[in-house]
mmCIF file with all atom_site columns, C-alpha atoms in Angstrom:
data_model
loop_
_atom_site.group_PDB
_atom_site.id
_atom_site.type_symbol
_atom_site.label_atom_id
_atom_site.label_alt_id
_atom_site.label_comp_id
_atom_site.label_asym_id
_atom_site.label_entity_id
_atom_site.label_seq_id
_atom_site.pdbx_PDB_ins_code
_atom_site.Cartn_x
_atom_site.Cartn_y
_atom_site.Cartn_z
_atom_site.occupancy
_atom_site.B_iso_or_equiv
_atom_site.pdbx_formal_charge
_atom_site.auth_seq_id
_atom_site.auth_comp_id
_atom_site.auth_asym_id
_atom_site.auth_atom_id
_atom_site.pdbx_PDB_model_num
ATOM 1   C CA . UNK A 1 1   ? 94.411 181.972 101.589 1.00 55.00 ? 194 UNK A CA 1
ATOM 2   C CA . UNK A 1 2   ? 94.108 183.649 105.169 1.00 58.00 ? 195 UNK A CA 1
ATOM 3   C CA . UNK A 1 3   ? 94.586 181.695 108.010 1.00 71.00 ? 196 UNK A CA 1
ATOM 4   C CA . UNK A 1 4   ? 91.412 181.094 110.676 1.00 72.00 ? 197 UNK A CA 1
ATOM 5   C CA . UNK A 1 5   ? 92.832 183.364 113.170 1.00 68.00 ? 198 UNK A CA 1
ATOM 6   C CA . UNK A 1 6   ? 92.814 186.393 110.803 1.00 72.00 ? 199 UNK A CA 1
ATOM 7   C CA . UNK A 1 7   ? 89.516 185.522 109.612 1.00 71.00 ? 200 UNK A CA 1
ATOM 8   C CA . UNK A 1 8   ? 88.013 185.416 113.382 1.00 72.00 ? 201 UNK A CA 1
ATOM 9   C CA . UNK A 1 9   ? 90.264 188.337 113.981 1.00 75.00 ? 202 UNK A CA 1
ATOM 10  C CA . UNK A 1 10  ? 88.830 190.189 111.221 1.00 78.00 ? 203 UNK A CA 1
ATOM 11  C CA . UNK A 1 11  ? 85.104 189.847 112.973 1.00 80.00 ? 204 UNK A CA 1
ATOM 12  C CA . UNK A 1 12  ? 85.863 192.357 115.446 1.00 86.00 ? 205 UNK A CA 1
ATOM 13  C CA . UNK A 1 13  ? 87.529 194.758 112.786 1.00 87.00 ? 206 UNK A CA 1
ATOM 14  C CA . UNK A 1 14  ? 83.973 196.920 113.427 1.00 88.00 ? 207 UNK A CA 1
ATOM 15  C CA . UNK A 1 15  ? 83.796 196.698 117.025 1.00 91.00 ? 208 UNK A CA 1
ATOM 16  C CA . UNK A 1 16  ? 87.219 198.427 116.820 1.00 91.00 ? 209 UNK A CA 1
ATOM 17  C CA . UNK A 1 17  ? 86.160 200.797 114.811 1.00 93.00 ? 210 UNK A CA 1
ATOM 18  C CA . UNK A 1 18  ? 83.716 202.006 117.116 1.00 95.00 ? 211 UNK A CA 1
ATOM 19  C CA . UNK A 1 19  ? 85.744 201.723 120.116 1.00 95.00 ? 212 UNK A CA 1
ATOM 20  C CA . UNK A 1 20  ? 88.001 204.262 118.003 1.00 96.00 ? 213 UNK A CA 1
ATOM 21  C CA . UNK A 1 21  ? 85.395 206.316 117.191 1.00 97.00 ? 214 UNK A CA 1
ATOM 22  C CA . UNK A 1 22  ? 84.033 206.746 120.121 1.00 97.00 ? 215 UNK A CA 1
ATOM 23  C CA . UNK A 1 23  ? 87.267 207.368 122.223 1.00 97.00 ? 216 UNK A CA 1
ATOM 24  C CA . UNK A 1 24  ? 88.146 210.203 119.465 1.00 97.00 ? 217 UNK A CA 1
ATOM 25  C CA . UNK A 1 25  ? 85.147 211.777 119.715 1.00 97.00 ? 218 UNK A CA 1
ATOM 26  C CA . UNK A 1 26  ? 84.644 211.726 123.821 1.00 97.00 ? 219 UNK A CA 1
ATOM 27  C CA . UNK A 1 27  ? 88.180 212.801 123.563 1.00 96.00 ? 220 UNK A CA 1
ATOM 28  C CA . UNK A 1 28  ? 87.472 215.547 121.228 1.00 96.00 ? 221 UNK A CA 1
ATOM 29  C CA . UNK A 1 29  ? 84.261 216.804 123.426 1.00 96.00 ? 222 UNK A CA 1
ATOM 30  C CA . UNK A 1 30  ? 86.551 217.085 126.448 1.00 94.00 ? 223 UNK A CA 1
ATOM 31  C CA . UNK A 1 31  ? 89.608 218.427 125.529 1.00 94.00 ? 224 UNK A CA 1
ATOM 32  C CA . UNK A 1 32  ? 88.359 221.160 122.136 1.00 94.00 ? 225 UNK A CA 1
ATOM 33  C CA . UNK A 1 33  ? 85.989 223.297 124.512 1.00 90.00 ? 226 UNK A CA 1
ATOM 34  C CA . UNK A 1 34  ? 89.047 223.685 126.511 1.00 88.00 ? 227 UNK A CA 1
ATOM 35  C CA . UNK A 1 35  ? 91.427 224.368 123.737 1.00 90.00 ? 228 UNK A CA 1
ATOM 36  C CA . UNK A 1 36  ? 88.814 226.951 122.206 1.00 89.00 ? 229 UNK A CA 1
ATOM 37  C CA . UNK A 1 37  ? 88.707 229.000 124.955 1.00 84.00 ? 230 UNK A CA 1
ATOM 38  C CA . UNK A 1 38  ? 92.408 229.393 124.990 1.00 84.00 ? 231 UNK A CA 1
ATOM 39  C CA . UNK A 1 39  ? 92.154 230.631 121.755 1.00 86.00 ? 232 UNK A CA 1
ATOM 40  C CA . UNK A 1 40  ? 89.077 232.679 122.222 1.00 85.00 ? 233 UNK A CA 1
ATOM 41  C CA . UNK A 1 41  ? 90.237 234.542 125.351 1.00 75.00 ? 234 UNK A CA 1
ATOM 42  C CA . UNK A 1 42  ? 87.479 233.553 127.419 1.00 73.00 ? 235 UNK A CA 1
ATOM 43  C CA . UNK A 1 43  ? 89.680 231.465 129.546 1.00 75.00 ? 236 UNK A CA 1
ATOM 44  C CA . UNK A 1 44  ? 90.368 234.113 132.096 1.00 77.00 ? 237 UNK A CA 1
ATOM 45  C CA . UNK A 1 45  ? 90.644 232.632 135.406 1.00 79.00 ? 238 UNK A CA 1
ATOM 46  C CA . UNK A 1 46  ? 89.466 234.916 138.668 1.00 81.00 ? 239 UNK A CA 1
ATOM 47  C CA . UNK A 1 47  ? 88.839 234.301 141.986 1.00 80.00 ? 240 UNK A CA 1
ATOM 48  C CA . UNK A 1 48  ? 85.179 233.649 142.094 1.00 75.00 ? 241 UNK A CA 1
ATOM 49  C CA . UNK A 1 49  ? 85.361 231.692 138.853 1.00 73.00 ? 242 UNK A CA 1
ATOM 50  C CA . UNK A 1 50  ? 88.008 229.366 141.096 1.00 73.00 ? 243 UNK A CA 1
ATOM 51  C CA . UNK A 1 51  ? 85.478 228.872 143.972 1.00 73.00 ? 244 UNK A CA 1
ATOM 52  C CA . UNK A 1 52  ? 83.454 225.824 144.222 1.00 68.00 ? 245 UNK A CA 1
ATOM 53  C CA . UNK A 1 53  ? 80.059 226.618 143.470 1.00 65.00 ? 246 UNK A CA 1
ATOM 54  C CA . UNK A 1 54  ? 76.981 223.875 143.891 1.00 63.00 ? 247 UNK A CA 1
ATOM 55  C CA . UNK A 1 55  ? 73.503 223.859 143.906 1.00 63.00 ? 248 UNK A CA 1
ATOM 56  C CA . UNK A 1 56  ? 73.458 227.985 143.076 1.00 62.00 ? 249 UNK A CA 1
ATOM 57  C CA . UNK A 1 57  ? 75.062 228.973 146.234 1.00 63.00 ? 250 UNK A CA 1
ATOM 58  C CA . UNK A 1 58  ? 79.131 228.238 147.681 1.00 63.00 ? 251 UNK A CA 1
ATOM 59  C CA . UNK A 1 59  ? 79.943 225.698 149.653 1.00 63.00 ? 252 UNK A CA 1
ATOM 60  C CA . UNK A 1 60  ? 79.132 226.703 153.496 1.00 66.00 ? 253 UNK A CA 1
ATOM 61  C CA . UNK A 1 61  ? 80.677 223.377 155.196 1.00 67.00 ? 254 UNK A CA 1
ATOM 62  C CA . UNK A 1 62  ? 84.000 221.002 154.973 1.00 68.00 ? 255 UNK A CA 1
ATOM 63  C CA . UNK A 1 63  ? 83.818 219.007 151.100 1.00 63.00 ? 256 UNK A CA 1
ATOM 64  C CA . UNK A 1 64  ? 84.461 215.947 153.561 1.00 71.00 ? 257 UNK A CA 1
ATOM 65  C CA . UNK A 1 65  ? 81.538 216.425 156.051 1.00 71.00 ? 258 UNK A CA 1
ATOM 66  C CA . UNK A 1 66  ? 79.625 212.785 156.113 1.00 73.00 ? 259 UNK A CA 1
ATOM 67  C CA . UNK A 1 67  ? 75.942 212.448 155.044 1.00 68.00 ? 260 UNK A CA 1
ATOM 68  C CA . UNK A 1 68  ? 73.370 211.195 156.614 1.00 71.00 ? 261 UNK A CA 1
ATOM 69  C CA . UNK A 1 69  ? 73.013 207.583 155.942 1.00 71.00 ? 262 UNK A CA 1
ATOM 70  C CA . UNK A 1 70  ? 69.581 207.724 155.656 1.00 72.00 ? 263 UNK A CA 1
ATOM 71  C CA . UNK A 1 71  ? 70.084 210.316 152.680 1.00 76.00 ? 264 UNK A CA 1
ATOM 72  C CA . UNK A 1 72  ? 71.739 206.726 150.708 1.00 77.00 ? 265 UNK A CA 1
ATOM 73  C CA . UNK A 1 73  ? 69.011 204.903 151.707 1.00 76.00 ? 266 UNK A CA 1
ATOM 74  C CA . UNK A 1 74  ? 66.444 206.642 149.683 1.00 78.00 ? 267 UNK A CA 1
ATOM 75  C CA . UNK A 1 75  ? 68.513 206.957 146.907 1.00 80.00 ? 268 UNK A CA 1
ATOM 76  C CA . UNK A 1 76  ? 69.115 203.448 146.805 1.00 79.00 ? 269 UNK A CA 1
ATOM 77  C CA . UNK A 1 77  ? 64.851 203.039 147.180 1.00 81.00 ? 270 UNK A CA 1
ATOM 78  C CA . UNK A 1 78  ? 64.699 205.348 144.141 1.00 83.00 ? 271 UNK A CA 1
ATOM 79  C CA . UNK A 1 79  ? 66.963 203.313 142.328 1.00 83.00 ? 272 UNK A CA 1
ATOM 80  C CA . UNK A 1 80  ? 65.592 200.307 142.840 1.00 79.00 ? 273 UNK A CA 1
ATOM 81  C CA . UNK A 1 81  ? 61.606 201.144 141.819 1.00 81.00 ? 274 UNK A CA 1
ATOM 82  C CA . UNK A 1 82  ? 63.426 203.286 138.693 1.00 85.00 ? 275 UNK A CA 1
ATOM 83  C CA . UNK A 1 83  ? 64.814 199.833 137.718 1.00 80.00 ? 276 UNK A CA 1
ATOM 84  C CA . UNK A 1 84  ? 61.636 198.075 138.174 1.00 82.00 ? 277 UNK A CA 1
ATOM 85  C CA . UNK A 1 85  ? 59.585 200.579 136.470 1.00 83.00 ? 278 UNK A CA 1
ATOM 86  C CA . UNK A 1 86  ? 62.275 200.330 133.894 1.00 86.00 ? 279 UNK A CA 1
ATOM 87  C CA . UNK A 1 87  ? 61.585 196.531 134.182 1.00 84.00 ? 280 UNK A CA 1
ATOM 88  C CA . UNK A 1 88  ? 58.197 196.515 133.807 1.00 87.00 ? 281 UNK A CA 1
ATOM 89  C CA . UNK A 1 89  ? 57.034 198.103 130.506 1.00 87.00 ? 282 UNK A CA 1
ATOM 90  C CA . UNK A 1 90  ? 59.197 195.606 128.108 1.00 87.00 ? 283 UNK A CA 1
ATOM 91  C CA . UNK A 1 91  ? 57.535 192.966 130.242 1.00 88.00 ? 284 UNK A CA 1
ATOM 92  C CA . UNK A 1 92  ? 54.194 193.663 130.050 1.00 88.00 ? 285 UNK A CA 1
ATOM 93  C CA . UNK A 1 93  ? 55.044 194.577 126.346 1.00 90.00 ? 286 UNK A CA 1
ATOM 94  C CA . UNK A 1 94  ? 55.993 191.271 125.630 1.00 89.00 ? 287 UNK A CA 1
ATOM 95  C CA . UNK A 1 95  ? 53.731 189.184 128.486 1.00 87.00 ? 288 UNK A CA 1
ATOM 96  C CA . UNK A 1 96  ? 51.838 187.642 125.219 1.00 88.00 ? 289 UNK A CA 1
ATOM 97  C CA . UNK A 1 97  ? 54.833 186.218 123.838 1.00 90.00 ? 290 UNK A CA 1
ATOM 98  C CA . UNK A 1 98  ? 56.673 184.723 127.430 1.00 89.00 ? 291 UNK A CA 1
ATOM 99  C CA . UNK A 1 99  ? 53.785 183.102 128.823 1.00 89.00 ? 292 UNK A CA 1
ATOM 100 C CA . UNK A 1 100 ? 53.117 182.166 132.498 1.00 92.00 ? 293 UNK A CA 1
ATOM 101 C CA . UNK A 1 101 ? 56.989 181.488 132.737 1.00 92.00 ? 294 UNK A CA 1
ATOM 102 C CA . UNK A 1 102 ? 57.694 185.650 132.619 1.00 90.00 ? 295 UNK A CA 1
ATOM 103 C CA . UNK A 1 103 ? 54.542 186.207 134.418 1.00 91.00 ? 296 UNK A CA 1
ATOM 104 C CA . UNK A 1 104 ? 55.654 184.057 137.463 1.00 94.00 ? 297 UNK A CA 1
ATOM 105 C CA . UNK A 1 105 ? 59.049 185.306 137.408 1.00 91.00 ? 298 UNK A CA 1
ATOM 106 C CA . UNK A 1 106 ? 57.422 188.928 137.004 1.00 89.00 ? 299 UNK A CA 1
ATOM 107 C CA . UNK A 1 107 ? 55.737 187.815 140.031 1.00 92.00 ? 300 UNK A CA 1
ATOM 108 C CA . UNK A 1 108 ? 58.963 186.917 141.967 1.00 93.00 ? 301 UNK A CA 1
ATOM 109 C CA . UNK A 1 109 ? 60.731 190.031 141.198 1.00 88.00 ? 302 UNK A CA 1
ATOM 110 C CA . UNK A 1 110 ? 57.969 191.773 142.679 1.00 89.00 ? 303 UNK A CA 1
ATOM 111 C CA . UNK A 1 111 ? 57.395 189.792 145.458 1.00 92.00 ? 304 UNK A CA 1
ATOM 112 C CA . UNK A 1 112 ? 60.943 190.545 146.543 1.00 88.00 ? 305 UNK A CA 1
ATOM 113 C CA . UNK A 1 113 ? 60.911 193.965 145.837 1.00 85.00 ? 306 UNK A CA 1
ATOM 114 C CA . UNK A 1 114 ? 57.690 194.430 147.864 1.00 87.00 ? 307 UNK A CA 1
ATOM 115 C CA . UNK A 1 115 ? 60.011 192.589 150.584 1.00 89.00 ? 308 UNK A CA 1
ATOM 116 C CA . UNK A 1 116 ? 62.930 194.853 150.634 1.00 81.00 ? 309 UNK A CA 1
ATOM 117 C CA . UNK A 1 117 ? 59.923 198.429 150.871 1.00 83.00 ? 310 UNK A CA 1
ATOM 118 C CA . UNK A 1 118 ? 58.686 196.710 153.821 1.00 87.00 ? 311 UNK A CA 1
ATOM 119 C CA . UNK A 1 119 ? 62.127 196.159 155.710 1.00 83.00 ? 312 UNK A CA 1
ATOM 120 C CA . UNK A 1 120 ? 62.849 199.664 154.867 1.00 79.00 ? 313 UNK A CA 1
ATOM 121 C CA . UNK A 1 121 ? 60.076 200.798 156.134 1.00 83.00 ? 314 UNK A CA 1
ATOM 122 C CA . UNK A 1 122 ? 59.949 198.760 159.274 1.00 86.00 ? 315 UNK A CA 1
ATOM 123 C CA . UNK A 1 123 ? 63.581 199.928 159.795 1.00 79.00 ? 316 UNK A CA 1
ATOM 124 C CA . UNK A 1 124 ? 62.559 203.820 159.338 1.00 78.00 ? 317 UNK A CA 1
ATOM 125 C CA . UNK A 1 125 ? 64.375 204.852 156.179 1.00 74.00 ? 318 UNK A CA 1
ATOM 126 C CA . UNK A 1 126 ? 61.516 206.947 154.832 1.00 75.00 ? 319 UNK A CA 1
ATOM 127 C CA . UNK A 1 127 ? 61.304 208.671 158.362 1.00 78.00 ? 320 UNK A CA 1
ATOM 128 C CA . UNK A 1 128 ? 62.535 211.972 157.882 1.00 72.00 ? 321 UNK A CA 1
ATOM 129 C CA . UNK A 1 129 ? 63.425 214.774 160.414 1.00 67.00 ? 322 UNK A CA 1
#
């Protein structure tokens, strides 16, 4: 007979699986493109494939120049009405079944939300130059 803590142990015999399968094959997209081109000859390295290169054109300032901290503030304002877009469809997909309980905490959410897009706009961080 097997003893209880191979039988629990057992249970997560599929989540290891996956884990396995999943670290092979991320492993496998990383490193076989590189090992292919080895093979293929197209790994030829030259100066302007050494370059950085963003956004179509080459870097024209320091890597380590500092943003403008207003640039993170609208990213993190995107981020948060992508999450509450993101929020809102299962929601008002499944309104029927939570009740008023989901609609009043709906309600919250928004409420604080609506909050935070005031402060940043009293405080100017969709003011742009």
């Amino acid at each position: 007979m097997a003893s209880p803590v191979f039988a629990a142990a057992a249970g997560y015999l599929p989540i290891l699986l996956f884990l396995g399968i999943a670290l092979a094959l991320s492993s496998a997209f990383v490193f076989l493109p590189m090992v292919a081109s080895r093979f293929t000859g197209s790994h030829k390295p030259t100066p302007e494939k050494l370059t950085e290169y963003e956004c179509g054109f080459p870097a024209f300032e320091d890597s380590r120049s500092q943003f403008d901290v207003r640039f993170y503030l609208v990213a993190i304002l995107f981020i948060i009405f992508d999450l509450e877009a993101a929020f809102l469809f299962p929601w008002a997909v499944a309104l029927h079944g939570i009740g008023w309980q989901g609609w009043t905490a709906m309600m919250i959410f928004l409420a604080e939300l609506m909050l935070g897009y005031a402060y940043a706009w009293k405080k100017g961080a969709l003011e742009w130059e």
